[in-house]
Coordinates of C-alpha atoms and ligand atoms in Angstrom, one line a residue:
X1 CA 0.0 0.0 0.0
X2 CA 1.4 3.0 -0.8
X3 CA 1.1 6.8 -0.7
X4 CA -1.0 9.0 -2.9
X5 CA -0.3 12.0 -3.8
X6 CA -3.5 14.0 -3.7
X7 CA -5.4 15.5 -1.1
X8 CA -9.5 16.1 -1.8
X9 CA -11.3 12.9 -2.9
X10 CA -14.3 14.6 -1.8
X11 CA -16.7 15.3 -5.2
X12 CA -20.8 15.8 -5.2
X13 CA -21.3 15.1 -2.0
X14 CA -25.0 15.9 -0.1
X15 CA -24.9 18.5 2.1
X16 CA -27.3 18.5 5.2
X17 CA -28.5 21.5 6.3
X18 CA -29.8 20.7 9.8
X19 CA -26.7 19.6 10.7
X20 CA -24.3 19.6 13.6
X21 CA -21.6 21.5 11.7
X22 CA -20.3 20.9 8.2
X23 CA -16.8 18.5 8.1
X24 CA -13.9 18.9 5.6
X25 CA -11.8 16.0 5.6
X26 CA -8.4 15.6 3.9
X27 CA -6.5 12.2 3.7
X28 CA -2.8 11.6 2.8
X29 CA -1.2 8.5 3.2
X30 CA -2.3 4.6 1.9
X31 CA -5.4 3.6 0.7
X32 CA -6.3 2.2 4.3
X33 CA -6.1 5.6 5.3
X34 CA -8.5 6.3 2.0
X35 CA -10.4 3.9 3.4
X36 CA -10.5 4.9 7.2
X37 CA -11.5 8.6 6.3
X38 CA -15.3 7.2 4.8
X39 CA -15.2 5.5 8.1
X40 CA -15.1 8.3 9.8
X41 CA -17.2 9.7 7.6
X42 CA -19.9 7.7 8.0
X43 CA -19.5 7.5 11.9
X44 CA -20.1 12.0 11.5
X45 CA -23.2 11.8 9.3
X46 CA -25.0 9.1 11.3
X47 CA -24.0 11.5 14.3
X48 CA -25.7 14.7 12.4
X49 CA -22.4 16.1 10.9
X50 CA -22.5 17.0 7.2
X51 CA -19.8 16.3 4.7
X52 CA -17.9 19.2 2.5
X53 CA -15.9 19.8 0.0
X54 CA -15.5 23.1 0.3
X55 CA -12.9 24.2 3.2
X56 CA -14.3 27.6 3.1
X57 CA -17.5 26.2 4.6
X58 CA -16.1 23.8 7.1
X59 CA -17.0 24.1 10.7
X60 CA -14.8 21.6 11.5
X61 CA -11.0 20.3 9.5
X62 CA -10.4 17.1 10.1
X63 CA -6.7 16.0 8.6
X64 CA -6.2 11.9 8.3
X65 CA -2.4 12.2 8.3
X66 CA 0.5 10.1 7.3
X67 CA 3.6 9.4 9.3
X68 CA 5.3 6.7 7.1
X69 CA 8.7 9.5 6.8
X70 CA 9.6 12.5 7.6
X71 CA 8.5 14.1 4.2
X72 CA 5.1 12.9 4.6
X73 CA 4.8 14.5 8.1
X74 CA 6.5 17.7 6.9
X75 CA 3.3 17.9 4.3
X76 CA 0.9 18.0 6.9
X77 CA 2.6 20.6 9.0
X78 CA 3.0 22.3 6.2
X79 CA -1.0 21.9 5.7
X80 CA -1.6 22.9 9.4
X81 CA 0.0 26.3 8.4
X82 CA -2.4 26.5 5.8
X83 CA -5.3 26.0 8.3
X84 CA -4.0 28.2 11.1
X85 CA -4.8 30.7 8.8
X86 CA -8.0 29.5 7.8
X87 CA -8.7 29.6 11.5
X88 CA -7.6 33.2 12.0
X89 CA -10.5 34.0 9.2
X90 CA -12.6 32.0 11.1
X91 CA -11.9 31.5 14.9
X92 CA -15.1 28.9 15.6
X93 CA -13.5 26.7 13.2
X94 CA -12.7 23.1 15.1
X95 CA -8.9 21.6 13.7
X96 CA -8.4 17.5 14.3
X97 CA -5.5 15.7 13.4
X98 CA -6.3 12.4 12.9
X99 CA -4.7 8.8 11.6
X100 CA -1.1 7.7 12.1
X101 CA 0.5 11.4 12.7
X102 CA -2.1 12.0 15.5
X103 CA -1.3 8.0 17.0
X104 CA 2.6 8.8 16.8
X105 CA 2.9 12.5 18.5
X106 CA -0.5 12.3 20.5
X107 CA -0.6 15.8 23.0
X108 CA 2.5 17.0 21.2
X109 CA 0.2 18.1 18.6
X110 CA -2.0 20.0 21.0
X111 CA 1.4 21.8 22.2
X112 CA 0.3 25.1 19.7
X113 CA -2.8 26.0 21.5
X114 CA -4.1 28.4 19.0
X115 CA -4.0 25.5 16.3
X116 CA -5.6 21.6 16.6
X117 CA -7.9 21.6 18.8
X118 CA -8.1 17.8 18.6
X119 CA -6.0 15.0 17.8
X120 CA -7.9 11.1 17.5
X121 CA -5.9 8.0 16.6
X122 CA -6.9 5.5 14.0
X123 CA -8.7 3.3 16.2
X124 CA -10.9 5.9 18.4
X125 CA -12.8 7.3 15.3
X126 CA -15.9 6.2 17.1
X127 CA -15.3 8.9 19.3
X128 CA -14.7 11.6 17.3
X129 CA -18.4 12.8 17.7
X130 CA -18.1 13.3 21.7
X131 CA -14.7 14.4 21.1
X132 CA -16.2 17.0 18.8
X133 CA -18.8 18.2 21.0
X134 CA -16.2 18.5 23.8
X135 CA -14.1 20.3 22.1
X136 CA -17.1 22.7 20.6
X137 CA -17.6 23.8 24.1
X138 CA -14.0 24.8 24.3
X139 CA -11.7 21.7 25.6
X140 CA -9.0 19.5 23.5
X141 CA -9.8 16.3 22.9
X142 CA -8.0 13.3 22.7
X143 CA -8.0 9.8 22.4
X144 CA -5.7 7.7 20.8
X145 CA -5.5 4.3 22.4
X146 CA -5.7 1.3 20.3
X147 CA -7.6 -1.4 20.4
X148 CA -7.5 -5.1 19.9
X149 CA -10.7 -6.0 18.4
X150 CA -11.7 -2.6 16.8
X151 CA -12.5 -3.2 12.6
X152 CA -15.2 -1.0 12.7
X153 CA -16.7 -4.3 10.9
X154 CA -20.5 -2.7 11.9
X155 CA -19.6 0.3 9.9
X156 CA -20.9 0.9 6.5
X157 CA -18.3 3.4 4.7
X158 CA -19.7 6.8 2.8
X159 CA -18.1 6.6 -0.2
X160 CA -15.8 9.6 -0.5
X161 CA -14.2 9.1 -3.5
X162 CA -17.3 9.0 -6.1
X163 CA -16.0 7.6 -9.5
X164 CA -18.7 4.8 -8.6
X165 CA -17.0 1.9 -10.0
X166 CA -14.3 0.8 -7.7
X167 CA -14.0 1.1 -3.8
X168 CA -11.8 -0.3 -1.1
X169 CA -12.8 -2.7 2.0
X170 CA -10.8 -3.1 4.7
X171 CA -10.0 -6.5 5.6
X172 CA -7.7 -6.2 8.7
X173 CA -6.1 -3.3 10.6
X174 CA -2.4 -3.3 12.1
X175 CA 0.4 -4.8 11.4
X176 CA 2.2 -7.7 13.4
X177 CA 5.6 -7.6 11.2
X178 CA 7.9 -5.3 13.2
X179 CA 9.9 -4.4 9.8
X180 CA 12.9 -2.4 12.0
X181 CA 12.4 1.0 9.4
X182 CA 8.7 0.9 10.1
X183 CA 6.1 2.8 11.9
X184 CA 2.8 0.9 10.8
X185 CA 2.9 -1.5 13.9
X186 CA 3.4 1.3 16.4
X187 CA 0.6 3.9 15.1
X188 CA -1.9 1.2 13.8
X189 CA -1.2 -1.4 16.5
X190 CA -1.5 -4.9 16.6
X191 CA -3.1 -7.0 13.6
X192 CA -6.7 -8.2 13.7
X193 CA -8.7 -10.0 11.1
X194 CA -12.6 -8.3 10.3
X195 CA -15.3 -10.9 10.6
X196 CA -15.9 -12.2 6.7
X197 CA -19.9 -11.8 7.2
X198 CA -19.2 -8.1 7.3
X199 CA -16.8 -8.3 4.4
X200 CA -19.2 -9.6 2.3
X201 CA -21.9 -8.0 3.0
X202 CA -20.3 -4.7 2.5
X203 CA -19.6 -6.1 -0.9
X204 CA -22.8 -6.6 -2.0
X205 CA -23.9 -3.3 -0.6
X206 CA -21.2 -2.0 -3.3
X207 CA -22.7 -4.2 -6.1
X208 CA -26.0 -2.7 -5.5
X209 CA -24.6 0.7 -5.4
X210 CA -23.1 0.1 -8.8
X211 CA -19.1 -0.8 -7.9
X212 CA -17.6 -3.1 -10.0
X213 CA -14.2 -3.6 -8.5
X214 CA -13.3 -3.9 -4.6
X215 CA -9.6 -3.8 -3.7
X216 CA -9.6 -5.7 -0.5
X217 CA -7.1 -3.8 2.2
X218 CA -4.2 -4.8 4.9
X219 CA -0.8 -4.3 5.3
X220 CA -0.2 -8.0 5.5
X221 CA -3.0 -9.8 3.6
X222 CA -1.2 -12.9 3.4
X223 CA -1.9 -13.3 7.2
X224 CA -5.8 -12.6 7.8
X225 CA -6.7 -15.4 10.1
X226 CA -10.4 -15.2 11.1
X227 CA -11.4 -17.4 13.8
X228 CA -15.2 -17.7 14.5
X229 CA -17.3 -18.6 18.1
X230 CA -16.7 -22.5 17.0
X231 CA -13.1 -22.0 16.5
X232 CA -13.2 -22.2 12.5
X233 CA -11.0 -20.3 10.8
X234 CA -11.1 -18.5 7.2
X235 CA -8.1 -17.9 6.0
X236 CA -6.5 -15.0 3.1
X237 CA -7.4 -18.0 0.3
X238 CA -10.7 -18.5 1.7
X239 CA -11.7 -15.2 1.7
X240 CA -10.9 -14.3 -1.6
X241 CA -13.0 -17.4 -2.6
X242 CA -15.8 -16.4 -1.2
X243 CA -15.6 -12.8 -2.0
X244 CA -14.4 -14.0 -6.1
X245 CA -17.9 -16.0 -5.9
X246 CA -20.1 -13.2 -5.1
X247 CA -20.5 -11.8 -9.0
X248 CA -18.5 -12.9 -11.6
X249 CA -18.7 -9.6 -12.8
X250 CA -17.1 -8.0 -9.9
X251 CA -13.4 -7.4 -9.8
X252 CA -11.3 -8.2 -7.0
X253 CA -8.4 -6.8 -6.2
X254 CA -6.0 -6.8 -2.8
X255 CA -3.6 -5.1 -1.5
X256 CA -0.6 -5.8 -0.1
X257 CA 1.4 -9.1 -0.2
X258 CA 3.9 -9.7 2.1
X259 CA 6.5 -11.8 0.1
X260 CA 7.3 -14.3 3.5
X261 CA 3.2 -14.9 3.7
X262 CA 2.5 -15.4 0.1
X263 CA 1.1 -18.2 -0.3
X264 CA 0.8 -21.2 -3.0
X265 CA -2.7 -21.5 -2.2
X266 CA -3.7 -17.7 -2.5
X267 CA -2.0 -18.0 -6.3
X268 CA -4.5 -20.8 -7.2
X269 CA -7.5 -19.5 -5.9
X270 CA -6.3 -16.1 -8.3
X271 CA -6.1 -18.6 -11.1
X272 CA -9.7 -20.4 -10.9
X273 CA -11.4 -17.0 -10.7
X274 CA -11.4 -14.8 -13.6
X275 CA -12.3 -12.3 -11.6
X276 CA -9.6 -12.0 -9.7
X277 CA -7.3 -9.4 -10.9
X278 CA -3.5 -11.0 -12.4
X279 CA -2.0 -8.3 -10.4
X280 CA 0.1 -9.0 -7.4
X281 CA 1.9 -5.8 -5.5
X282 CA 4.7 -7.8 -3.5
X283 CA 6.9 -5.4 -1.7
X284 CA 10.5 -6.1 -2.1
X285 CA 12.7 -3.4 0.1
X286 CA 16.0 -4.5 -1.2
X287 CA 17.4 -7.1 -3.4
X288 CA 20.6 -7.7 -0.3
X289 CA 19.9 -10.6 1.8
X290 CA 21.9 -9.0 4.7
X291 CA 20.0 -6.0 4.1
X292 CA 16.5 -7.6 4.3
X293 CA 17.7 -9.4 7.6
X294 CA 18.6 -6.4 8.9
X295 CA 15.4 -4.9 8.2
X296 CA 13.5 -8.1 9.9
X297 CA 11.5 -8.6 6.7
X298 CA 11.8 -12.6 6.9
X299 CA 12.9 -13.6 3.5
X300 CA 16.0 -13.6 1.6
X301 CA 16.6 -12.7 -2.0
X302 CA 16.3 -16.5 -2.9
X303 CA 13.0 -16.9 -1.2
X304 CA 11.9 -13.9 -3.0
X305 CA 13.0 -15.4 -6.2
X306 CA 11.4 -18.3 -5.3
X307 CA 7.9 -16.5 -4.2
X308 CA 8.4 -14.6 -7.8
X309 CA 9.2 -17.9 -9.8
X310 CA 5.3 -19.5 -8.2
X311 CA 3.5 -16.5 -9.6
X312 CA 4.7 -16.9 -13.2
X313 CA 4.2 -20.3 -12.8
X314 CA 0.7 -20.0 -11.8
X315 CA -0.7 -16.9 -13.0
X316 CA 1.3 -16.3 -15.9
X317 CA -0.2 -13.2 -16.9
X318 CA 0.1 -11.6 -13.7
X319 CA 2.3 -8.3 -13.2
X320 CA 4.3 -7.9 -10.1
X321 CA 4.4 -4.1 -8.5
X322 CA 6.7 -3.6 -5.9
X323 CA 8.1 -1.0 -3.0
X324 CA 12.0 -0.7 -2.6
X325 CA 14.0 1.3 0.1
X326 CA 17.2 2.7 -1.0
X327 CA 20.4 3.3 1.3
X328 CA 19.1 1.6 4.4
X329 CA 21.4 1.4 7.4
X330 CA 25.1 -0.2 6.1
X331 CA 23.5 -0.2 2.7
X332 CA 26.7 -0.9 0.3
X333 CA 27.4 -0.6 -3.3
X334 CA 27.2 -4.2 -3.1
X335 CA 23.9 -4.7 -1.5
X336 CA 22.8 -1.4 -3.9
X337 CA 23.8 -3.7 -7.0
X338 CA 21.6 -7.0 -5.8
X339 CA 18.9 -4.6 -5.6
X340 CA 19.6 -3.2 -8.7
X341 CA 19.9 -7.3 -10.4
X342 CA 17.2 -8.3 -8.5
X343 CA 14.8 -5.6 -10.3
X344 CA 16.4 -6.8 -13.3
X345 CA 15.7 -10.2 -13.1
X346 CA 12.0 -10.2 -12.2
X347 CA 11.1 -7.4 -14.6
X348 CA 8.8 -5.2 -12.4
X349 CA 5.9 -3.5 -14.2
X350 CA 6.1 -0.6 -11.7
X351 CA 7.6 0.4 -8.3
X352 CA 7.7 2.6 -6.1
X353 CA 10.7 4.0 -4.8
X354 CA 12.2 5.9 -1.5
X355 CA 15.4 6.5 0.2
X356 CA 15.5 5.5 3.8
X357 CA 14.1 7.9 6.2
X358 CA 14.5 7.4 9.8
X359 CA 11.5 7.2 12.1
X360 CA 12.0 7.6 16.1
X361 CA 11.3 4.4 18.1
X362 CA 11.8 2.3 15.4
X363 CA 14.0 -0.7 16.0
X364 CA 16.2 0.7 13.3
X365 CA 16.2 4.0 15.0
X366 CA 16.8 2.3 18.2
X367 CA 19.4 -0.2 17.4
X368 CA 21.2 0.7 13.9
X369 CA 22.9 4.0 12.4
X370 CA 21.4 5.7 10.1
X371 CA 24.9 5.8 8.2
X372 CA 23.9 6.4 4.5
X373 CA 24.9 9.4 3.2
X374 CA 22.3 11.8 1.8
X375 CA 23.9 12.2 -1.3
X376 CA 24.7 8.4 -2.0
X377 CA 21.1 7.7 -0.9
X378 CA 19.8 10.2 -3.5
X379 CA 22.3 8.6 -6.4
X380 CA 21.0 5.2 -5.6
X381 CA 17.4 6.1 -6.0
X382 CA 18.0 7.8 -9.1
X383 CA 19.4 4.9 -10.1
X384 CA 16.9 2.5 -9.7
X385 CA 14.0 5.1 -10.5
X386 CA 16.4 5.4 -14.1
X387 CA 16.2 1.6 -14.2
X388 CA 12.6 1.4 -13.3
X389 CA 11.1 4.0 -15.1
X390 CA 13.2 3.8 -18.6
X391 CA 14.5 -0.3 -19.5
X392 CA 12.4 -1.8 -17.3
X393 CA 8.7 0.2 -17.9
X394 CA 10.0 -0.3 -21.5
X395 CA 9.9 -4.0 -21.5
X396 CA 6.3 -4.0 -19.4
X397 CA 4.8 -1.3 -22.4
X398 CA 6.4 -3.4 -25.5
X399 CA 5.1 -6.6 -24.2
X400 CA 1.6 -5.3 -24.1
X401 CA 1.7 -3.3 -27.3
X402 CA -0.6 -5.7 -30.0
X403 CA -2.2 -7.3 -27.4
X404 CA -6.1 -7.3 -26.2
X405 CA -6.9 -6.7 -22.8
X406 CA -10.6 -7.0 -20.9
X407 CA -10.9 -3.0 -19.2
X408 CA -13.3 -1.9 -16.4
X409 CA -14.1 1.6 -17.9
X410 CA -13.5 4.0 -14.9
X411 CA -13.8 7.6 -16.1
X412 CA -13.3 10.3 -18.6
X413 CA -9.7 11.2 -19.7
X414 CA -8.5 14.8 -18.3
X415 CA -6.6 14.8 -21.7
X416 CA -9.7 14.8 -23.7
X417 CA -13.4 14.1 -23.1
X418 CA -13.5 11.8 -26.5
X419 CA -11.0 9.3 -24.8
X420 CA -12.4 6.9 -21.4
X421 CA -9.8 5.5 -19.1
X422 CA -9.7 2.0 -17.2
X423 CA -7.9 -0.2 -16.1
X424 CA -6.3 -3.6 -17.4
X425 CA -6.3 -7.1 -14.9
X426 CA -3.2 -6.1 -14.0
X427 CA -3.8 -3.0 -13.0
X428 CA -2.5 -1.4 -16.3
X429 CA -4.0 2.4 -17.2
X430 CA -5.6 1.9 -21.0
X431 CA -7.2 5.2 -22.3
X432 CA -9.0 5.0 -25.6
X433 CA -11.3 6.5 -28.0
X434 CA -14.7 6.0 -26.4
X435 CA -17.8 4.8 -28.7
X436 CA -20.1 3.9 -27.5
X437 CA -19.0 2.8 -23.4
X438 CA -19.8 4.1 -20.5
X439 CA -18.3 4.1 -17.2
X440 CA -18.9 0.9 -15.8
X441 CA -18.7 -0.8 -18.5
X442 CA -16.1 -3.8 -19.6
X443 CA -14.9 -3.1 -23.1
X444 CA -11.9 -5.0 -24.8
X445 CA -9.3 -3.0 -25.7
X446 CA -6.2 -3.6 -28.0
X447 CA -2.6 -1.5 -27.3
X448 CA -1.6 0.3 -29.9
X449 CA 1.0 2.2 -28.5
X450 CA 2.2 3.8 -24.8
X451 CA 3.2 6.8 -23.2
X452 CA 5.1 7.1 -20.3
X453 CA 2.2 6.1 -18.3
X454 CA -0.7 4.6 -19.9
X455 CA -1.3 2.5 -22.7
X456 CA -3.5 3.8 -25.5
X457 CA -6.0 1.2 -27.1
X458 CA -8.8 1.2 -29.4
X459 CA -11.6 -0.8 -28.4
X460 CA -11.9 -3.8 -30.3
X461 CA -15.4 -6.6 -30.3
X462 CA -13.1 -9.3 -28.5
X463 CA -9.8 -10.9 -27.2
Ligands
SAH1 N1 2.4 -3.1 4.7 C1 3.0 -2.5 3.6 C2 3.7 -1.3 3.9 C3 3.1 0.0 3.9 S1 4.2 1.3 3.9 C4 4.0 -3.4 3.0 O1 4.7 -4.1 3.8 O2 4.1 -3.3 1.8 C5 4.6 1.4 2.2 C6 6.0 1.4 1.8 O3 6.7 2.5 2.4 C7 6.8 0.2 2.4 O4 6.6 -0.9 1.6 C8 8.2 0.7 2.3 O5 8.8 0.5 1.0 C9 8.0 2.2 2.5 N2 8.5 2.6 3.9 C10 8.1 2.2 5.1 N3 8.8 2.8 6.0 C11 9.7 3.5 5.5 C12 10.8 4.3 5.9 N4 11.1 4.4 7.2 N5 11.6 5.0 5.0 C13 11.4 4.8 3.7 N6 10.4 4.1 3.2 C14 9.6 3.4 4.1
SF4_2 FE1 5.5 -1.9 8.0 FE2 6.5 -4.3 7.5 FE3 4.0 -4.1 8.5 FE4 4.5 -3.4 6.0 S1 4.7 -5.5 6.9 S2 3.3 -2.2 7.5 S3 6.5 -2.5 6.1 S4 5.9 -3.4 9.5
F3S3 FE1 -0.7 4.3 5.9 FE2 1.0 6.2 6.4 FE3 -0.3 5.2 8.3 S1 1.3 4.6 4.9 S2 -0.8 3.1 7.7 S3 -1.2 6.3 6.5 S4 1.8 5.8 8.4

């Protein structure tokens, strides 16, 4: 799971008159976080709250923040600059930090009195209307403990971001991993599975809403374990079974793999179901065996390999995303070049690339030195983004180009309102003329050619 760039997801949505207050809520950080914000969304209407868009009508700014490094933190305090002044233009106006930021610095961030005027972690968003209220009569609130069992599972999610053909479900919350570099199990707590009755039935509340894609969510998919009253368990497999079963013409999607969890058994339930997108985002980190050890991620490079060489076995179709981390504690040119083979060899179809950046309380922060220097970690990510991006991408584009892929329509090109964009199986942008489809629809498209980042098709009557 990774971070987005943009802000606002917020588009049409009702606004209720009679209502508490009116809420702006802006979200940075991975699609769980997406995901949480309609959470909370859905927690403030049923508690009388109306939704904006519009920041200049807010009563109340709620910011779901990020703390995955230290540039996505500086964003948001950059942000909270922006809403301190909002707030001198408007003195009533209610600030909350929410999400990871709000978990990691709790009454730090309620240091600048004039600013937040509340700060809720992601498991106590079913407090944020008392919170809200007490802090509307003039006192900070806070809560952010974290829970064991909370998956808000009960909670049906307003859909924030309307393109009205693909939404996310949360599967599981926290993380159990304990990567050293990471912050995730420390500002989303421990991992719990969400009961698969809710699961589903959130799914077919989607279908009747008109989805026709659901991107399941966790940071360790791989390990949701559901147990019931009687002691039986569902397992990652089993789940996507039974979700792949609801409607053939549903797309499922899921997000993300963890490369030791992977299983042989997830890869042949993606194979029986059509429906099932040939897409699997498996995070690498580094292509150094010393390095992954270091960074407690529980594989080597062979084991990788290994996890790689089942997928194109069994799905061969599939792409393979991935996340790397450049110049990670006693990274050397050495472990920088088996990074550097090991994108080589599996051929990625698109990455997503950082340079280390230390969090505080980490185990890496804790226990290892931070001993890369800037520079060389800025040379080594250029070098894999030059890798990724030009030779690599190349290969992934050409490959496609003269071949017909099945596309869920998902919206109008910004280039040009003659052309529709979707999405391949694996997750591949396709933008073509549009005919006669709608958004919505499936339409098979063939690749004619590729820009840097999409593919551009025509449609065609079949494969
Ligand atoms: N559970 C997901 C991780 C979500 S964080 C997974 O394991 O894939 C998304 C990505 O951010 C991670 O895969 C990692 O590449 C990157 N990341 C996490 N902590 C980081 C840090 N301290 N510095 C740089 N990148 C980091
Ligand atoms: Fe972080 Fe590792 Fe958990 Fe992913 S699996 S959230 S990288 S601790
Ligand atoms: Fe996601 Fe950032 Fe939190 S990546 S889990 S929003 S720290």
């Amino acid at each position: 799971m990774n971070e987005h760039l943009n802000t606002n997801i917020y588009t049409n949505l009702d606004k209720q008159e009679d209502s508490e207050g009116l809420v702006y809520i802006e979200t940075y950080g991975c699609q769980m976080n997406f995901s949480d914000s309609e959470v909370v969304a859905s927690i403030l209407q049923a508690n009388g709250y109306g939704i904006t868009d519009n920041i200049d009508e807010a009563d109340i700014i709620l910011v779901n923040t990020c703390s995955i490094r230290e540039n996505a933190e500086n964003r948001i305090w950059g942000r909270l600059d922006i809403f301190r002044l909002q707030k001198r233009k408007k003195p009533s106006i209610l600030i909350g930090v929410i999400g990871c930021m709000a978990e990691r610095l709790k009454e730090k961030l309620l240091e600048d009195k004039k600013l937040v005027d509340l700060v809720v972690g992601p498991d106590a968003y079913r407090e944020l209307p008392v919170l809200l209220r007490a802090a509307e009569g003039g006192q900070k609130g806070i809560n952010v403990l974290l829970s064991r069992e909370e998956t808000y599972s009960d909670i049906s999610p307003v859909r924030l971001d309307k393109n009205g053909v693909s939404a996310f479900v949360s599967i599981m919350r926290g993380c159990n991993n304990m990567c050293t570099y990471c912050v995730v199990p420390y500002v989303r707590g421990a991992e719990r599975s969400r009961n698969p009755e809710t699961i589903i039935r959130e799914v077919h509340e989607l279908i009747e809403g008109g989805y026709r894609e659901v991107t399941l969510l966790g940071q360790n998919v791989d390990s949701y374990n559901w147990k019931n009253d009687k002691g039986e368990r569902t397992s990652f497999a089993e789940l996507l079974e039974l979700v792949a079963k609801i409607d053939t013409k549903l797309r499922v999607r899921f997000s993300t793999s963890h490369p030791k969890d992977l299983s042989d058994e997830v890869l042949y339930t993606m194979a029986m179901y059509e429906n099932i997108c040939s897409h699997i985002h498996l995070p690498v980190q580094s292509g150094s065996s010393r390095i992954l050890e270091l960074m407690n991620r529980g594989y080597s490079r062979e084991y990788y390999m290994n996890r790689v060489e089942a997928i194109r076995r069994i799905l061969p179709d599939a792409s393979i995303t991935t996340d790397i981390i450049v110049g990670f504690c006693t990274e050397t040119e050495i472990d920088h070049d088996q990074t550097l083979t090991l994108m080589q060899w599996v051929g990625y179809d698109y990455a997503y690339m950082y340079k280390y950046s230390e969090r505080p309380n980490t185990k890496a922060a804790r226990k290892l030195v931070d001993d890369v220097d800037e520079e060389i970690k800025t040379r080594r990510l250029t070098e894999i983004i030059e890798l990724q991006q030009g030779k690599l991408s190349e290969i992934s584009k050409n490959a496609d180009i003269g071949r017909s892929f099945e596309v869920l329509v998902e919206g109008v090109s910004k280039k040009s309102t003659e052309h529709l964009y979707g999405r391949t199986s694996q997750n591949k942008v396709v933008v073509f003329p549009k005919q006669d489809a709608k958004i919505g629809d499936y339409v098979y498209a063939k690749i004619i050619n590729a820009t840097s980042a999409t593919l551009l098709g025509k449609i065609v009557s079949e494969h």
